[in-house]
Tab-separated table of C-alpha atoms in Angstrom:
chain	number	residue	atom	x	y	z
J	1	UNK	CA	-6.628	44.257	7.324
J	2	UNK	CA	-6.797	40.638	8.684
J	3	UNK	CA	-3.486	39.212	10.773
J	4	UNK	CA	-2.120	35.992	9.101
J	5	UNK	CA	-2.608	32.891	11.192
J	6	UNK	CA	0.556	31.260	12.297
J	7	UNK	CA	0.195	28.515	9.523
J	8	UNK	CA	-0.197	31.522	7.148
J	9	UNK	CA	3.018	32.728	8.661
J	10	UNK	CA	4.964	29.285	8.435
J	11	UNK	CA	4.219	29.610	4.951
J	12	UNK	CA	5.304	32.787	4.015
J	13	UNK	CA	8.534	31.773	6.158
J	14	UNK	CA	8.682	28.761	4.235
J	15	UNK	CA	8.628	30.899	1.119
J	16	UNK	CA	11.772	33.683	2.287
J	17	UNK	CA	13.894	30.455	2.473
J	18	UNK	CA	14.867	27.438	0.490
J	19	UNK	CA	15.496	24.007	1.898
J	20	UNK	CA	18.132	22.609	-0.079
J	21	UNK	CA	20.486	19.200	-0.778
J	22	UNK	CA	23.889	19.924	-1.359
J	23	UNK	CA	25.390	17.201	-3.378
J	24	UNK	CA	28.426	17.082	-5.496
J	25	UNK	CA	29.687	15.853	-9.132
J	26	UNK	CA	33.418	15.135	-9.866
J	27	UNK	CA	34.299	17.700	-7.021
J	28	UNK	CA	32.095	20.280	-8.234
J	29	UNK	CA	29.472	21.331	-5.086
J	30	UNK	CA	25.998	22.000	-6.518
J	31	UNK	CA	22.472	22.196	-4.924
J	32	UNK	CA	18.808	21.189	-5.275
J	33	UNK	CA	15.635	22.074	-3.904
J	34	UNK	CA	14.596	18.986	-1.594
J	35	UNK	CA	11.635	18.903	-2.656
J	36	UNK	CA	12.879	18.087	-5.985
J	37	UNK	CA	14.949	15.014	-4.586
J	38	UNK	CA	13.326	12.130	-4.325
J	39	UNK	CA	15.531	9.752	-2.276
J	40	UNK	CA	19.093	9.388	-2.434
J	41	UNK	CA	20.426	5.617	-2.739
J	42	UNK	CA	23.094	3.649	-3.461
J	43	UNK	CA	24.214	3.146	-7.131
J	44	UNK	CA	23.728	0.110	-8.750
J	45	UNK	CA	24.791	-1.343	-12.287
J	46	UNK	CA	22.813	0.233	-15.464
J	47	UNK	CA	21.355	-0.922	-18.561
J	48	UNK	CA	22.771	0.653	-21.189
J	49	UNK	CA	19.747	1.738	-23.769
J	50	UNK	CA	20.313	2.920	-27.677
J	51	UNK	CA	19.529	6.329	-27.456
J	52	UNK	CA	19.839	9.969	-29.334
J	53	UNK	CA	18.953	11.845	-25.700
J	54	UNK	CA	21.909	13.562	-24.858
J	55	UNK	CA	23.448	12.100	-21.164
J	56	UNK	CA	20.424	10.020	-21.665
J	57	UNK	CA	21.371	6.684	-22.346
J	58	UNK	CA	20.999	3.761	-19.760
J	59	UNK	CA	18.004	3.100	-17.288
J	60	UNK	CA	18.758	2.419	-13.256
J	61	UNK	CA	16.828	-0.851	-12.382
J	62	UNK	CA	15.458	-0.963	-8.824
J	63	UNK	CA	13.464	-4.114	-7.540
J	64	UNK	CA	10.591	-3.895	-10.926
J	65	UNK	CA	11.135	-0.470	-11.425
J	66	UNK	CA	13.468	1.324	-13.937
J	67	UNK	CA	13.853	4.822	-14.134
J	68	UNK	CA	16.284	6.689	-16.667
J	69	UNK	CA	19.713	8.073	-16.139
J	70	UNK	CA	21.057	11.607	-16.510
J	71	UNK	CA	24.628	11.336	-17.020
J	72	UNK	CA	24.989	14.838	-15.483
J	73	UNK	CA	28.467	14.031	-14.487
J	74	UNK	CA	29.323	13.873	-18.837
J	75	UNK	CA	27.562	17.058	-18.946
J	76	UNK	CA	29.699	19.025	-16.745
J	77	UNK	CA	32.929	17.010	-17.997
J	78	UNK	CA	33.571	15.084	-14.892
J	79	UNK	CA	34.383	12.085	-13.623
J	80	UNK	CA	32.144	11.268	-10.204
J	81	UNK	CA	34.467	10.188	-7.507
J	82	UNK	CA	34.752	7.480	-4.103
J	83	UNK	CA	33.348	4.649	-3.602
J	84	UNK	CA	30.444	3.722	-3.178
J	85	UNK	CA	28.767	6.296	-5.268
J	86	UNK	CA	25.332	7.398	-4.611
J	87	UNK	CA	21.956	7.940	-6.596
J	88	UNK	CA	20.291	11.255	-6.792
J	89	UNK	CA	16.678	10.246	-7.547
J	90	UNK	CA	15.128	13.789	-9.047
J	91	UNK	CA	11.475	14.614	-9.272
J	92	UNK	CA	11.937	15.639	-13.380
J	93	UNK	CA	9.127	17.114	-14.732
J	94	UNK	CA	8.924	13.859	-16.878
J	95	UNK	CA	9.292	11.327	-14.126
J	96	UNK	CA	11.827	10.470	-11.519
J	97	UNK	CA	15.326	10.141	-13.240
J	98	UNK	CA	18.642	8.855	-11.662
J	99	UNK	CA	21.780	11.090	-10.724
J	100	UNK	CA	24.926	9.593	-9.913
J	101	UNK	CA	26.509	11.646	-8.056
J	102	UNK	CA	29.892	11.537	-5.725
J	103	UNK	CA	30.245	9.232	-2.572
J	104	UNK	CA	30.146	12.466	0.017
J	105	UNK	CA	26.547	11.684	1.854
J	106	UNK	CA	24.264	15.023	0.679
J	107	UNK	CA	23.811	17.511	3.340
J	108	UNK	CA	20.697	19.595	3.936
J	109	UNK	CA	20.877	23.238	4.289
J	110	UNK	CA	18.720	26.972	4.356
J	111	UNK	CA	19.291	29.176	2.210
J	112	UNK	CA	17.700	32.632	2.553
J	113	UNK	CA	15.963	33.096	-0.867
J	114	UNK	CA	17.441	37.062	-1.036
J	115	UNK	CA	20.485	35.447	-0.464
J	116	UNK	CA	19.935	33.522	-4.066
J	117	UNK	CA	21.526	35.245	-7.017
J	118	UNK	CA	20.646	35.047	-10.601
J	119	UNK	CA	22.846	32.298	-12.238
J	120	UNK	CA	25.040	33.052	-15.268
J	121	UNK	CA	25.920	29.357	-15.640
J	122	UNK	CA	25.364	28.505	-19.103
J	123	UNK	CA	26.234	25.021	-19.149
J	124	UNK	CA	23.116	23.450	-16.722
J	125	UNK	CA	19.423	24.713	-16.054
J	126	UNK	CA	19.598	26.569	-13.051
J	127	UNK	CA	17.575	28.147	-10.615
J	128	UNK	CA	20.072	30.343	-9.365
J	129	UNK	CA	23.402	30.358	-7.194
J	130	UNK	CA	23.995	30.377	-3.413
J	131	UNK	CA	27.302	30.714	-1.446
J	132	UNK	CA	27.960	27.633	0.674
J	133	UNK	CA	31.245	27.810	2.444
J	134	UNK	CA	32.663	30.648	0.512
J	135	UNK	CA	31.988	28.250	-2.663
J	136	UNK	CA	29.205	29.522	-5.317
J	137	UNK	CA	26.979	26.988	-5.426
J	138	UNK	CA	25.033	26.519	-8.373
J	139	UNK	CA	21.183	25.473	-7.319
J	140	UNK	CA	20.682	22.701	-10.037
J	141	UNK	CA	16.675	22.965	-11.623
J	142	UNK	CA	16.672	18.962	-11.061
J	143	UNK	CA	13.003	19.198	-12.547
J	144	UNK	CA	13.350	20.532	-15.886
J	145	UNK	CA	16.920	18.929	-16.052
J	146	UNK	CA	17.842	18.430	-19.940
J	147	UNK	CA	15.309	20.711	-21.274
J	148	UNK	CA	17.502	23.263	-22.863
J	149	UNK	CA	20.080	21.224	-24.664
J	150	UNK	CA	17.036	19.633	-26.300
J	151	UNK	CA	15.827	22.385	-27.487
J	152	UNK	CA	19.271	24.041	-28.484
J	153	UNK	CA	18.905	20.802	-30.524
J	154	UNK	CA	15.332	21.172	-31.938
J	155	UNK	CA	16.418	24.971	-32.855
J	156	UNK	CA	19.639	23.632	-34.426
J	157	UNK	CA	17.105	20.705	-36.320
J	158	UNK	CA	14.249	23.443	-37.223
H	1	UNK	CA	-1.842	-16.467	-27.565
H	2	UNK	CA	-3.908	-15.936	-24.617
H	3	UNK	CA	-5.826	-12.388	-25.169
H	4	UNK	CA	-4.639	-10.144	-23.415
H	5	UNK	CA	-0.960	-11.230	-24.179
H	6	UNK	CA	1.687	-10.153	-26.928
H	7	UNK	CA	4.228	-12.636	-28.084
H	8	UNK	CA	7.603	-11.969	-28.207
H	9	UNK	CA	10.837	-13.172	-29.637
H	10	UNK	CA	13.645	-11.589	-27.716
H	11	UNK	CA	17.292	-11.183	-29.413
H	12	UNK	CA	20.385	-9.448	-28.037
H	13	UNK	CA	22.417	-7.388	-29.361
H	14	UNK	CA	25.790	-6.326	-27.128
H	15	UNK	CA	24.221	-5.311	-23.955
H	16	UNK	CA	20.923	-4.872	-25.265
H	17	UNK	CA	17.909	-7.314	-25.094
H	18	UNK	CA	15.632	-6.255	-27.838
H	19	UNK	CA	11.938	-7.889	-28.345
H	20	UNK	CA	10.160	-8.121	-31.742
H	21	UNK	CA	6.772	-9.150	-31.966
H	22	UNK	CA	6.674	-13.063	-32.977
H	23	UNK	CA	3.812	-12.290	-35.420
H	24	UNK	CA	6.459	-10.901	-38.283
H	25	UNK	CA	9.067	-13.672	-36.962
H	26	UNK	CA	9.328	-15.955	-40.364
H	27	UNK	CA	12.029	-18.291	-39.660
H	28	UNK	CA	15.507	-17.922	-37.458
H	29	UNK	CA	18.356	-18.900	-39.890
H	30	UNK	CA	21.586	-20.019	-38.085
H	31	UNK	CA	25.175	-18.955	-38.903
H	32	UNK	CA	26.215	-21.151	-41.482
H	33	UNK	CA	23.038	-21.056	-43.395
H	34	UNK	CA	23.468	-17.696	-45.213
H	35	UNK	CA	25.884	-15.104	-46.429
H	36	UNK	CA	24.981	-12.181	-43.964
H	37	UNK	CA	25.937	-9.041	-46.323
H	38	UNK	CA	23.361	-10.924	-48.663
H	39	UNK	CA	19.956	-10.905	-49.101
H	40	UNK	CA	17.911	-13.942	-48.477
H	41	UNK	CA	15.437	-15.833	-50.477
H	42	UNK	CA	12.645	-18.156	-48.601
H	43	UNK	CA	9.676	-19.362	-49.831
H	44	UNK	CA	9.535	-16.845	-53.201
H	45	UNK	CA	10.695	-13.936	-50.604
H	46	UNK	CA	13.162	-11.556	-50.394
H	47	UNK	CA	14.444	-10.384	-47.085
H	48	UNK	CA	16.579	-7.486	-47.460
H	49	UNK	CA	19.297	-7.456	-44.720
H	50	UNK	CA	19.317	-5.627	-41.786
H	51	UNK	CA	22.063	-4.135	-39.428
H	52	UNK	CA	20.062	-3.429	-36.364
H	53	UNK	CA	23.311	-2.936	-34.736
H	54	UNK	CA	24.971	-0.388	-36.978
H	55	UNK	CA	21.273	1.020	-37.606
H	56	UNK	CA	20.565	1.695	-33.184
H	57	UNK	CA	24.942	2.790	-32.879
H	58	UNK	CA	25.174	-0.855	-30.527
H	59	UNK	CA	28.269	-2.704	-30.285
H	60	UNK	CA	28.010	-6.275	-31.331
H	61	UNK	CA	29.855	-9.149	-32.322
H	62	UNK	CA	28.106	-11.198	-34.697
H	63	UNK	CA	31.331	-12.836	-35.208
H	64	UNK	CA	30.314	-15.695	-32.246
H	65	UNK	CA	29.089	-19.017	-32.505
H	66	UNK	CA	25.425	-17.942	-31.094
H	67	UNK	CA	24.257	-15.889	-34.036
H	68	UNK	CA	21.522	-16.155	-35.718
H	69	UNK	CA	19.522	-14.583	-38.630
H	70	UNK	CA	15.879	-13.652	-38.101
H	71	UNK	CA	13.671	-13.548	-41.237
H	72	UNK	CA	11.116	-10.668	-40.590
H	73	UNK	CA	8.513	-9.441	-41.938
H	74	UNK	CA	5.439	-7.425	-41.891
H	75	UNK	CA	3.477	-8.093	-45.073
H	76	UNK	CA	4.991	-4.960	-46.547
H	77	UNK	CA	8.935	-5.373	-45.556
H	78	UNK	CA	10.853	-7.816	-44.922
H	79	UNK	CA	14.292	-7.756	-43.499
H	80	UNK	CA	16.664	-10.471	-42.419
H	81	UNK	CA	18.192	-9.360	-39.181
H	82	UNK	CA	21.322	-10.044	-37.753
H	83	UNK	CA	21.304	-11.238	-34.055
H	84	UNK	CA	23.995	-11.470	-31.768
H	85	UNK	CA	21.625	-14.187	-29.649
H	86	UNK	CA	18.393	-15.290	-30.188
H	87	UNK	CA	17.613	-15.827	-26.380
H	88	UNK	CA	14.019	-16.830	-26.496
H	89	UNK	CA	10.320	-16.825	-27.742
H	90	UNK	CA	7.909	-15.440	-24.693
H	91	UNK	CA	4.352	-13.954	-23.993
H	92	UNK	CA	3.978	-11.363	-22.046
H	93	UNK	CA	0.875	-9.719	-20.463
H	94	UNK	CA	0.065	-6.277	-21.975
H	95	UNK	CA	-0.147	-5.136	-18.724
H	96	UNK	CA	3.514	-5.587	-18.205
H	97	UNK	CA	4.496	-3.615	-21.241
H	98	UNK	CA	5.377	-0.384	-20.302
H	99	UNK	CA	6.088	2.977	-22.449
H	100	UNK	CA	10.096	4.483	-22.410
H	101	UNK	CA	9.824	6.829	-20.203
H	102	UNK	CA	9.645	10.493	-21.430
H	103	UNK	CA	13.025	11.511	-21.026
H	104	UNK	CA	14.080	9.619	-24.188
H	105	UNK	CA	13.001	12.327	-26.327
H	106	UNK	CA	14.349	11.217	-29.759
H	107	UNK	CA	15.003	8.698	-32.202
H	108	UNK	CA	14.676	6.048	-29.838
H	109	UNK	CA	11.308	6.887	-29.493
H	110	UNK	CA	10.573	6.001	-33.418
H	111	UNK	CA	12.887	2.889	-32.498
H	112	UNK	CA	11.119	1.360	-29.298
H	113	UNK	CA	7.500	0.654	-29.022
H	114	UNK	CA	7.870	0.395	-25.342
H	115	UNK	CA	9.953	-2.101	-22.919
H	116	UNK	CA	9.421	-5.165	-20.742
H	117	UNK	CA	11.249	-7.361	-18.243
H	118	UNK	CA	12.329	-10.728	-19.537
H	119	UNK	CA	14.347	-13.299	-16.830
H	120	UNK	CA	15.319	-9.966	-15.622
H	121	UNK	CA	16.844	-7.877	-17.969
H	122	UNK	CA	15.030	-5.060	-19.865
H	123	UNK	CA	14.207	-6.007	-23.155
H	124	UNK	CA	13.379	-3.140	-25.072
H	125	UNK	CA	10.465	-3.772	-27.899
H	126	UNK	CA	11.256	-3.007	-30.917
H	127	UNK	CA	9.107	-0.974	-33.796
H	128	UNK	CA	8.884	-3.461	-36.607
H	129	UNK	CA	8.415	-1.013	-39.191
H	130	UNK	CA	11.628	1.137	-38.210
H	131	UNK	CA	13.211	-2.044	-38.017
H	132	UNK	CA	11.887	-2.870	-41.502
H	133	UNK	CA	13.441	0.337	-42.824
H	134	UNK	CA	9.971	1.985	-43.326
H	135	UNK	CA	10.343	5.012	-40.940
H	136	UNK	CA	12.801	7.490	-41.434
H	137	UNK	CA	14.464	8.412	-37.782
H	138	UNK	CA	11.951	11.177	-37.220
H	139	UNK	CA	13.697	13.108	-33.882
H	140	UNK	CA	12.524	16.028	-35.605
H	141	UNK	CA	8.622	15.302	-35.950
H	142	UNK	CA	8.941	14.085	-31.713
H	143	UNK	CA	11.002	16.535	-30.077
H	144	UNK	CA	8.007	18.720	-28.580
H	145	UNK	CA	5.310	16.224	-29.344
H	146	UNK	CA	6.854	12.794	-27.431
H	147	UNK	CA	4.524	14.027	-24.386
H	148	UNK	CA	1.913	14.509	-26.104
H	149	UNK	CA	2.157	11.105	-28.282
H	150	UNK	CA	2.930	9.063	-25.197
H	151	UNK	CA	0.088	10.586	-23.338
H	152	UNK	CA	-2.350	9.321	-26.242
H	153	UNK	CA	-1.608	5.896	-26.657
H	154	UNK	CA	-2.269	3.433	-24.676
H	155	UNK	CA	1.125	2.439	-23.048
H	156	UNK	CA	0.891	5.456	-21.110
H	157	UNK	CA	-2.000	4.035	-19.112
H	158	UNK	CA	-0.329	0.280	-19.471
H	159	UNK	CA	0.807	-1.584	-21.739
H	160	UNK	CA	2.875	-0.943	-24.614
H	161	UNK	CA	2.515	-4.144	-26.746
């Protein structure tokens, strides 16, 4: 049986533990994996665009760019709070969306991946739930964000 | 028109800059010239009305001064739509035509061809023949396939007009 080499090592370290941004919505403390965070920014004005998406209905302009919103704050039935609020950039599965998300600056943190517990949190996609701080913190799935209401709504539609 | 270039008339409505292709545009009627909740005769043709605003759920007053009528048509339909604004006639490289991005995953996809940037808003280009009344919203017929349809066309690899 070969040894692993120590980048074979890293990555199997890498794998028994999760990098994630802790971030938080009205209050409510939730998670990410970084690597599906693109950049976090200040929020800016949106452009409000007719739309049938569910908590997608306005488009973040940046420079020439635009990327769509996710009005995850509606979703959970919150209201974001401070001033000046920040932008959650997520890598979606779809492209990079916008988050707005509360003033409190993101922080970084490890979590063990045993320590990550199956999520019963109906109400977001999830990839499971970690306690920070004595809080359960649910580990948002930033990538596939929006992907089961839809198709609650094409099973409602079929 | 310079090939390689789409013309556009762009009209607001409330918040929202919308851009119909200047081929269909027949005449722009202003306020006093018509009855809006009627239908309007020019030139032997009948242009049905059309709420864009009520139709794409947008708040607009078409109460103001600025409004305007826009005689559409695509040799099939023809519509007179009610503008908030008529802001301005451009061309626009195909190029800078891009798709809506694939998390609009429903009716707005049958609504919007694709969007552009116009003196710096987002003007988002509207499907004639929705507009027309032609296509039924068809969320149904997307959901699951808006990947699949953006991926085909060619707005996905630039330019959406």
């Amino acid at each position: 049986m070969l040894r692993a080499t120590r980048e074979e090592q890293q990555v199997q370290t890498t794998k028994r533990s999760w990098n994630i941004v802790v971030f938080s919505v009205g209050g409510l403390k939730l998670a990410a994996r970084i690597e599906d965070v693109g950049e976090v920014l200040p929020w800016a004005a949106t452009i409000p665009i007719p739309s049938r998406t569910p908590f997608v209905q306005a488009m973040l302009k940046r420079d020439n760019c635009v990327m769509p919103v996710y009005d995850l704050a509606a979703r959970l039935r919150r209201l974001v709070q401070g001033n000046p609020l920040l932008c959650l950039v997520a890598r979606h599965v779809d492209g990079p969306m916008a988050i707005c998300i509360d003033a409190d600056v993101p922080t970084i943190a490890k979590a063990d991946a045993a320590s990550i517990r199956p999520s019963f949190e109906r109400d977001i996609e999830s990839l499971g739930s970690v306690t920070i701080g004595g809080n359960d913190v649910t580990i948002v799935a930033l990538q596939r964000l929006g992907s089961a209401i839809q198709d609650t709504l094409t099973r409602y539609e079929l | 028109m310079l090939v390689g270039t789409a013309s556009f008339l762009v009209v607001r409505l409330g918040l929202s800059y919308l851009a119909l292709p200047a081929t269909g545009v027949r005449g722009i009627l202003t306020q006093e010239a018509i009855d809006h909740e009627q239908a309007v005769t020019e030139a032997g043709i009948v242009y049905q009305p059309v709420d864009l605003a009520e139709r794409l759920s947008v708040s607009a007053d078409l109460s103001g001064t600025d409004r305007k009528t826009v005689l559409y048509s695509n040799g099939r339909s023809h519509g007179a739509i009610r503008v908030e604004q008529v802001v301005g006639l451009i061309d626009v490289e195909r190029k800078d035509c891009f798709p809506l991005p694939l998390q609009f995953q429903r009716d707005e996809r049958c609504w919007f061809g694709g969007m552009m940037f116009y003196q710096d808003q987002l003007a988002l280009i509207l499907n004639p023949s929705w507009a027309l009344g032609e296509l039924a919203d068809a969320a149904t017929v997307l959901i699951g396939k808006a990947k699949q349809t953006v991926e085909a066309t060619p707005a996905a690899i630039g330019g959406s007009c």
